[in-house]
Coordinates of N, CA and C in Angstrom, one line a residue:
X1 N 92.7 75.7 100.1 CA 93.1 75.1 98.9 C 92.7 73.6 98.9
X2 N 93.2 72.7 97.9 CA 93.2 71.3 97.6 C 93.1 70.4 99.1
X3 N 94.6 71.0 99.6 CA 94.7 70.1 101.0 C 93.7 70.3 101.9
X4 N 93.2 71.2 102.2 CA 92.5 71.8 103.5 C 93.2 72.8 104.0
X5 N 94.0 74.1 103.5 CA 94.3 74.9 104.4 C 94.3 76.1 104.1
X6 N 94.3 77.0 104.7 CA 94.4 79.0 104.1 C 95.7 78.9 103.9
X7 N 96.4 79.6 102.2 CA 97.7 80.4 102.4 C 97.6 81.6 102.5
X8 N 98.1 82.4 103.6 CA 98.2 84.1 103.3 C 99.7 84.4 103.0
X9 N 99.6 85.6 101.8 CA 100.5 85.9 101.0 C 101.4 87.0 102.5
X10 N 102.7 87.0 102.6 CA 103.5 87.5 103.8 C 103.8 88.6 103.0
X11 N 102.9 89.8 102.6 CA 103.4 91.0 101.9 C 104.9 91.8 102.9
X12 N 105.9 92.2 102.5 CA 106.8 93.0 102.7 C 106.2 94.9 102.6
X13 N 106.2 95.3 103.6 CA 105.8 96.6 104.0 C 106.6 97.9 104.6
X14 N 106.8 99.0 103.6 CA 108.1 99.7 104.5 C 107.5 100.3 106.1
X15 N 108.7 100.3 106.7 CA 109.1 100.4 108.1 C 109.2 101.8 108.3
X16 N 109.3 102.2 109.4 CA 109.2 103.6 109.8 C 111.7 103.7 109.8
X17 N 111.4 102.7 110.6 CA 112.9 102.6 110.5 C 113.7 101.8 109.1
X18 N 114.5 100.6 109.4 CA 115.2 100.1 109.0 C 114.7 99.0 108.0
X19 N 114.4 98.8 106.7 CA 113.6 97.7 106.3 C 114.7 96.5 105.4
X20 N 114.3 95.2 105.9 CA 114.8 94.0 106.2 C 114.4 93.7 104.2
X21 N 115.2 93.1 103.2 CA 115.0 92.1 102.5 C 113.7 92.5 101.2
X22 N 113.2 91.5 100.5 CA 112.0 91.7 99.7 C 112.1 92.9 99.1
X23 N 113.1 93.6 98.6 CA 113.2 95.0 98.0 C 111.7 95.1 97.0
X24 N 112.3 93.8 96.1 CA 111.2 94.0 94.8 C 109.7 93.4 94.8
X25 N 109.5 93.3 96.3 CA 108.0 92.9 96.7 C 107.5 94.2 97.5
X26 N 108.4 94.9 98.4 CA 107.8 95.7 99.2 C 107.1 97.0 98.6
X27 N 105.7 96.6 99.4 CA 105.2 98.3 99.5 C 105.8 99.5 99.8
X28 N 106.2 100.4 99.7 CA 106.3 101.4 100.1 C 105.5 102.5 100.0
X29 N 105.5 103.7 100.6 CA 104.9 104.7 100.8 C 104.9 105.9 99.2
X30 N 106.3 105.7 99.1 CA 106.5 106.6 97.6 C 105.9 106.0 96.4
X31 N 105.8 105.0 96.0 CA 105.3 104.0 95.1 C 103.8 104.3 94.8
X32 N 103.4 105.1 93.6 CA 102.4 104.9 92.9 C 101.3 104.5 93.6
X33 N 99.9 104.8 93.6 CA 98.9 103.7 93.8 C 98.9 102.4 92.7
X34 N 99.1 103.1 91.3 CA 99.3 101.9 90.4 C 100.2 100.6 90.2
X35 N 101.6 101.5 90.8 CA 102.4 100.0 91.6 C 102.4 99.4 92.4
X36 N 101.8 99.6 93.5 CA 100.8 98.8 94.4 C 100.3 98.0 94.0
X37 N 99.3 98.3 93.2 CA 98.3 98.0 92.8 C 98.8 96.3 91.7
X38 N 99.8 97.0 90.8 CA 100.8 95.6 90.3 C 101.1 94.7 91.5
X39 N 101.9 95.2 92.1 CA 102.3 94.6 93.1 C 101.6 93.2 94.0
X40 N 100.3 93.8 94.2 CA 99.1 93.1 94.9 C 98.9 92.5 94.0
X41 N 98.9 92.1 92.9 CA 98.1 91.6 91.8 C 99.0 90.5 91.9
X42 N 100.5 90.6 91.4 CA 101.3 89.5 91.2 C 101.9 89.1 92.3
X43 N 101.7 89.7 93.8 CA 101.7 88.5 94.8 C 101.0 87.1 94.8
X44 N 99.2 88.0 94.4 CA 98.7 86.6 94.1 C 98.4 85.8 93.0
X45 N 99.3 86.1 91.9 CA 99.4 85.7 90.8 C 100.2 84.2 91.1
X46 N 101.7 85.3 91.9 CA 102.5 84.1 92.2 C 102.4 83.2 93.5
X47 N 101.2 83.6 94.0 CA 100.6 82.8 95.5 C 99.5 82.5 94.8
X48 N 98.8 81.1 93.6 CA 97.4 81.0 93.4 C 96.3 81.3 94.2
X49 N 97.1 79.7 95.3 CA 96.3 79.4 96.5 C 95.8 80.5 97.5
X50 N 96.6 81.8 97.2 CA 96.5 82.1 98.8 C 94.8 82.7 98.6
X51 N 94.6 83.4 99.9 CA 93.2 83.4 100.1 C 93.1 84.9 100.7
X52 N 94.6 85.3 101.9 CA 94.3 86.7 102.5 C 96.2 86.9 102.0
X53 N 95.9 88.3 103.1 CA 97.6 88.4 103.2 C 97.8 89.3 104.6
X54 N 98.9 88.8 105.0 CA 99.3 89.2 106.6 C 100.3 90.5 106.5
X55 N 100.5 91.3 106.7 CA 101.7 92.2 106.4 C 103.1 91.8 107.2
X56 N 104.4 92.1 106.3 CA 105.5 91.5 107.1 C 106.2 93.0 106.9
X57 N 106.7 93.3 108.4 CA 107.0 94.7 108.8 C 105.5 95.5 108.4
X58 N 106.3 97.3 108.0 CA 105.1 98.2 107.7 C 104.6 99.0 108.5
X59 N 105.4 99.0 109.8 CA 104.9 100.2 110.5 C 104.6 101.9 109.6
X60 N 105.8 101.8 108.7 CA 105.2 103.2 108.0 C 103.9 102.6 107.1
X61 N 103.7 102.4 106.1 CA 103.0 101.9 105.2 C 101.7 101.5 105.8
X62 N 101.7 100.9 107.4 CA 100.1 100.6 108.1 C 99.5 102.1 108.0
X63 N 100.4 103.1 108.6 CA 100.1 104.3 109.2 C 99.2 105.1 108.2
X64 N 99.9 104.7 106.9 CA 99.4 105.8 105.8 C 97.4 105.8 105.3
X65 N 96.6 106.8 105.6 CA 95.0 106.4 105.4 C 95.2 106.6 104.0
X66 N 95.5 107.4 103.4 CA 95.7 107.0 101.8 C 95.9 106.1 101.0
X67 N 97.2 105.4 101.7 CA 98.0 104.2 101.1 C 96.4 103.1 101.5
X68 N 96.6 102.6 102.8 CA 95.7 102.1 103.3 C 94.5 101.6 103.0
X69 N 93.6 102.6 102.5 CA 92.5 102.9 102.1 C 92.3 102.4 100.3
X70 N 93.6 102.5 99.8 CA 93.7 102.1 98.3 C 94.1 100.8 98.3
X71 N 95.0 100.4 99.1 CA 95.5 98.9 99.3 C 94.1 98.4 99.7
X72 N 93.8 98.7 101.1 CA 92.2 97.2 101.2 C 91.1 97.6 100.4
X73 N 91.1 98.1 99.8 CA 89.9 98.2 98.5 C 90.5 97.3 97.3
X74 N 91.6 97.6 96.8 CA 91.9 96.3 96.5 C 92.4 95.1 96.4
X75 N 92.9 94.6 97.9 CA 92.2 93.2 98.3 C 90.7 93.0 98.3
X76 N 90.1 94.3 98.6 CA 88.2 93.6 98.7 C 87.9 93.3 97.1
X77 N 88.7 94.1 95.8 CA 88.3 93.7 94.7 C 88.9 92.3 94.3
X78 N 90.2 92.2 94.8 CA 90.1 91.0 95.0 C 89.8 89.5 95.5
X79 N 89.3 89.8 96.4 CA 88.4 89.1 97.5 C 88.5 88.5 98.4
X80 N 90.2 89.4 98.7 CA 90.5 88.7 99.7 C 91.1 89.3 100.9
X81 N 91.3 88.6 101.9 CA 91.3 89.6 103.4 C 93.0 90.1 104.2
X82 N 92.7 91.0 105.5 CA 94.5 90.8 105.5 C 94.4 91.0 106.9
X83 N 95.4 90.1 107.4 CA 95.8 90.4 108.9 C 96.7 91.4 109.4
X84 N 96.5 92.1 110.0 CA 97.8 92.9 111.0 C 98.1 92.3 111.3
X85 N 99.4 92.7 112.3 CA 100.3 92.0 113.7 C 99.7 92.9 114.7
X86 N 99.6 92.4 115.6 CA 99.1 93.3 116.6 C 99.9 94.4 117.2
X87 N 101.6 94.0 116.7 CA 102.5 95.3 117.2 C 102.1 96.8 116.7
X88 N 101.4 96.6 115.2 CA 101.2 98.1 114.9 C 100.1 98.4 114.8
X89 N 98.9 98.2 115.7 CA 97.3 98.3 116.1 C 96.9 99.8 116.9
X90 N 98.8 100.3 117.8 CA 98.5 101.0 119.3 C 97.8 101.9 118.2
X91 N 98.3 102.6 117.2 CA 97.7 104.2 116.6 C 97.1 103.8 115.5
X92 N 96.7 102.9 115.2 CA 95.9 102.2 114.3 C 94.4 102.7 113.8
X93 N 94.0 103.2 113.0 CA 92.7 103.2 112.2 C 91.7 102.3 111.4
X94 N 91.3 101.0 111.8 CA 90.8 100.2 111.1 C 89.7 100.9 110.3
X95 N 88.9 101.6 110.5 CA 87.9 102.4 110.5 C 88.2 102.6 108.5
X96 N 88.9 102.8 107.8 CA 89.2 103.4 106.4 C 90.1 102.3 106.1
X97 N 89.6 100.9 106.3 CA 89.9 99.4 105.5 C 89.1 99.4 105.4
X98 N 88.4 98.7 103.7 CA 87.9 98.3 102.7 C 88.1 96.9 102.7
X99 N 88.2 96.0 103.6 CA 88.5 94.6 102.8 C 88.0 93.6 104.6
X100 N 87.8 92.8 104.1 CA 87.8 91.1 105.8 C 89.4 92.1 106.3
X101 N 89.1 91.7 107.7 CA 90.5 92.1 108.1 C 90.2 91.3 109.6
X102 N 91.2 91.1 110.0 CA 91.8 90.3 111.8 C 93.2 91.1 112.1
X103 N 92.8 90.9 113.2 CA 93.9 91.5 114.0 C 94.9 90.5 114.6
X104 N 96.2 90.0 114.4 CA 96.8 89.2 115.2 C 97.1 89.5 116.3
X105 N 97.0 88.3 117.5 CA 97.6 88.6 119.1 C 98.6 88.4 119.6
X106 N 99.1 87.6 118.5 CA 100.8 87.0 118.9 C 101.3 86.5 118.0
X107 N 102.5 86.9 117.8 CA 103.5 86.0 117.1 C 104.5 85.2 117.9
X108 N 103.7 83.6 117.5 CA 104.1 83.0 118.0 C 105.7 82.3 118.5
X109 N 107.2 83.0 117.1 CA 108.1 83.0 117.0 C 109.0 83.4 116.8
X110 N 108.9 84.4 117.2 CA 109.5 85.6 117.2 C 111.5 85.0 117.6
X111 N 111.3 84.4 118.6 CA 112.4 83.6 119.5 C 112.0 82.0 119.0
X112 N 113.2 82.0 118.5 CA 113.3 80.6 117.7 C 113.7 79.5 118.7
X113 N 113.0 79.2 120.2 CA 112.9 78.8 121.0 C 111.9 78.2 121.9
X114 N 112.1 77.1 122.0 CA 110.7 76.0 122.4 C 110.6 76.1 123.3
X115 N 110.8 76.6 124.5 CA 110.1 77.5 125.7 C 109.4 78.6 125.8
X116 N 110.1 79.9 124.7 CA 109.6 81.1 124.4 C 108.3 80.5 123.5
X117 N 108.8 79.9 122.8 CA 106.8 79.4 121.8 C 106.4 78.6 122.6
X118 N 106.2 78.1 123.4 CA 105.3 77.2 124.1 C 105.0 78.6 125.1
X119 N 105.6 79.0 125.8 CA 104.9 80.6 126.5 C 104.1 81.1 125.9
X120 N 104.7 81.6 124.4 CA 103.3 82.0 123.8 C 102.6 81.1 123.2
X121 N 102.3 80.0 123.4 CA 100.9 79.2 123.3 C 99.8 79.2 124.1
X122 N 100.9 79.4 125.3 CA 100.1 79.7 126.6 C 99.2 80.8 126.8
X123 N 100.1 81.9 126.3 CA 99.7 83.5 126.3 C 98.4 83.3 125.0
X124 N 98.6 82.8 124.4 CA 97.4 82.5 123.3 C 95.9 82.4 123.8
X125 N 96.3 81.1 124.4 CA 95.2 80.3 124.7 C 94.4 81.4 126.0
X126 N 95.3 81.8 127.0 CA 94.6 83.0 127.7 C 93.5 84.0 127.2
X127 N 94.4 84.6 126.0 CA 93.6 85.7 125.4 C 92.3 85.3 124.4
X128 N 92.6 83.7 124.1 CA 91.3 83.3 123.6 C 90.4 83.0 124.3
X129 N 90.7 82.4 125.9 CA 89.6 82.4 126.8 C 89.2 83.7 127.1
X130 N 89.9 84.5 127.2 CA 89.2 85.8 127.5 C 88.3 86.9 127.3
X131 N 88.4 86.6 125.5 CA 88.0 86.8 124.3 C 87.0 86.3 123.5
X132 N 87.4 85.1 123.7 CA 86.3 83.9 122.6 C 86.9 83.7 121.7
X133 N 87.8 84.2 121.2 CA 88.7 83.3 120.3 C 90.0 84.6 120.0
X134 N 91.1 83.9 119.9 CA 92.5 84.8 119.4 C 92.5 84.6 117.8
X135 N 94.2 85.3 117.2 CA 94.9 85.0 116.2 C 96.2 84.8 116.6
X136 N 96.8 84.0 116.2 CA 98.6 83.4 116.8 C 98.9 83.2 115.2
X137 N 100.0 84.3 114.9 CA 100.8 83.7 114.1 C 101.8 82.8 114.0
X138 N 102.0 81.9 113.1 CA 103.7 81.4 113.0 C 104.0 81.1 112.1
X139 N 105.8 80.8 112.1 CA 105.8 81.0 110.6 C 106.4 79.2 110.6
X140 N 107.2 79.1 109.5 CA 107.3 77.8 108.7 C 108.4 77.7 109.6
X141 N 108.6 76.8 110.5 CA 110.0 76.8 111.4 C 109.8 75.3 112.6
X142 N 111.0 74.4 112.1 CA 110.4 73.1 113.1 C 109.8 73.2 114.1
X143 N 110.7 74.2 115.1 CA 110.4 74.3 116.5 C 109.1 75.0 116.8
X144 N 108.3 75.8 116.4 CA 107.0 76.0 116.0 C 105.8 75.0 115.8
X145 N 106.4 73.6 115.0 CA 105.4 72.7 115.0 C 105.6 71.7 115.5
X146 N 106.4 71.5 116.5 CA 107.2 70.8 117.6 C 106.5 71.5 118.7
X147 N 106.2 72.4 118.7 CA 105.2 73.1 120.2 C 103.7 72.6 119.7
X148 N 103.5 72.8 118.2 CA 102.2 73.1 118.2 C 101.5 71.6 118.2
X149 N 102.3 70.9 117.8 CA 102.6 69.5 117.8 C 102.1 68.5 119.2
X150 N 102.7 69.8 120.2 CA 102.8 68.7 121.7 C 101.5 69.4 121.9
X151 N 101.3 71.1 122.1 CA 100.2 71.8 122.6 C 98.8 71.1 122.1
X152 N 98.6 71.4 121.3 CA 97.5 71.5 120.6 C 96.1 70.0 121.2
X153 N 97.0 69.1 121.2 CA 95.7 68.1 121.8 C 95.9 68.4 123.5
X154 N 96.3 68.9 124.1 CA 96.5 69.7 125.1 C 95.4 70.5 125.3
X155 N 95.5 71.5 124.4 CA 94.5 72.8 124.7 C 92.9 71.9 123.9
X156 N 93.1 71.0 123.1 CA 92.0 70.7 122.7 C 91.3 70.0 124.2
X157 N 91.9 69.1 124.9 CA 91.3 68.7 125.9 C 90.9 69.5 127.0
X158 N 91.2 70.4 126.4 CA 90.7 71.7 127.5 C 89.5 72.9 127.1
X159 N 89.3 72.4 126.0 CA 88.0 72.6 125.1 C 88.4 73.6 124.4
X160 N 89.5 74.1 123.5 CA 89.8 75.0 122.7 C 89.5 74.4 121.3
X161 N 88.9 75.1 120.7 CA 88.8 74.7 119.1 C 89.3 75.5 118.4
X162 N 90.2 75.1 117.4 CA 90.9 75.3 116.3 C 90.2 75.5 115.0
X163 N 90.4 76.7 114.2 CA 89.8 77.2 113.3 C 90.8 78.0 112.4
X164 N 90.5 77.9 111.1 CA 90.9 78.9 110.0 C 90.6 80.8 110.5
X165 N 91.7 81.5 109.9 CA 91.9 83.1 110.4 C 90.8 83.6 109.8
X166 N 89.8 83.2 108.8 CA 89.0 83.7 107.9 C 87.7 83.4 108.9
X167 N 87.4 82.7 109.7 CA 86.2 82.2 110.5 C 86.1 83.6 111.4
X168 N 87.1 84.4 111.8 CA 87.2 85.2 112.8 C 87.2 86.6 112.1
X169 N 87.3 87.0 110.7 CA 87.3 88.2 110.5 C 86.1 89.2 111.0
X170 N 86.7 90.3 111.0 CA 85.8 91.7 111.1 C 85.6 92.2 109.9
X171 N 84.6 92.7 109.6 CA 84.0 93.2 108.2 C 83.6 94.4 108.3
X172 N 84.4 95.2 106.9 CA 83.7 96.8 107.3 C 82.6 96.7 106.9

């Protein structure tokens, strides 16, 4: 956007179990392709800026090759990309996504605690040396940018470079 940054839209996705909040945003499995399809449209209606979208929950809803396969076709119509969490990758099918897609390695806050996020900064930065580059999510939360705050010219002095989620996608 304007400032210099990616927004991704935090779609709400039903769960295999128990699902948290966002009633009238969530995907679900029963729902139409064409409500979906609404759905996606006025996320980013009411996200201008955003650019991709990350899924929030969705263990059921990842699983589905149907659902799946109609959802990232259109983000690709709309042109834009979507991150996993890497919790729901184990039985995962990237293979029948239609759209830029990344995989995230960590969420970074899970534990709204500045020793647990600075661990996983750490645990980050590992899997990006290991790799050549990670994805670390996090969300909007002081103690998050209070780590990332202290880390970050840290890891840069250690030769890590920092980059937008969109530099790293995979493309079917």
């Amino acid at each position: 956007n304007e400032a210099g940054y990616e927004l991704l839209v935090n779609m709400p996705m039903e769960n295999v179990s128990r699902n948290y909040g966002e009633e009238e945003y969530r995907l679900s499995s029963s729902m139409s392709i064409e409500k979906m399809w609404e759905k996606l449209d006025n996320a980013f209606i009411e996200n201008p800026f955003a650019i991709g979208m990350i899924n929030h929950q969705g263990s059921n809803y990842l699983k589905s090759f149907r659902l799946m396969k109609s959802f990232s076709s259109e983000l690709n119509q709309l042109n834009k990309f979507l991150i996993i969490h890497n919790v729901f990758t184990a039985d995962y099918d990237t293979e029948y996504l239609h759209t830029p897609f990344g995989i995230s390695d960590i969420i970074l806050d899970y534990e709204n605690d500045l020793q647990a996020i600075t661990d996983k900064v750490i645990m980050l930065s590992q899997i990006a040396k290991k790799n050549g580059f990670a994805i670390g999510i996090g969300y909007v939360k002081p103690k998050t940018l209070e780590v990332l705050q202290k880390q970050i010219p840290f890891l840069e002095d250690e030769g890590f470079h920092f980059d937008f989620v969109s530099s790293v996608l995979k493309y079917p």
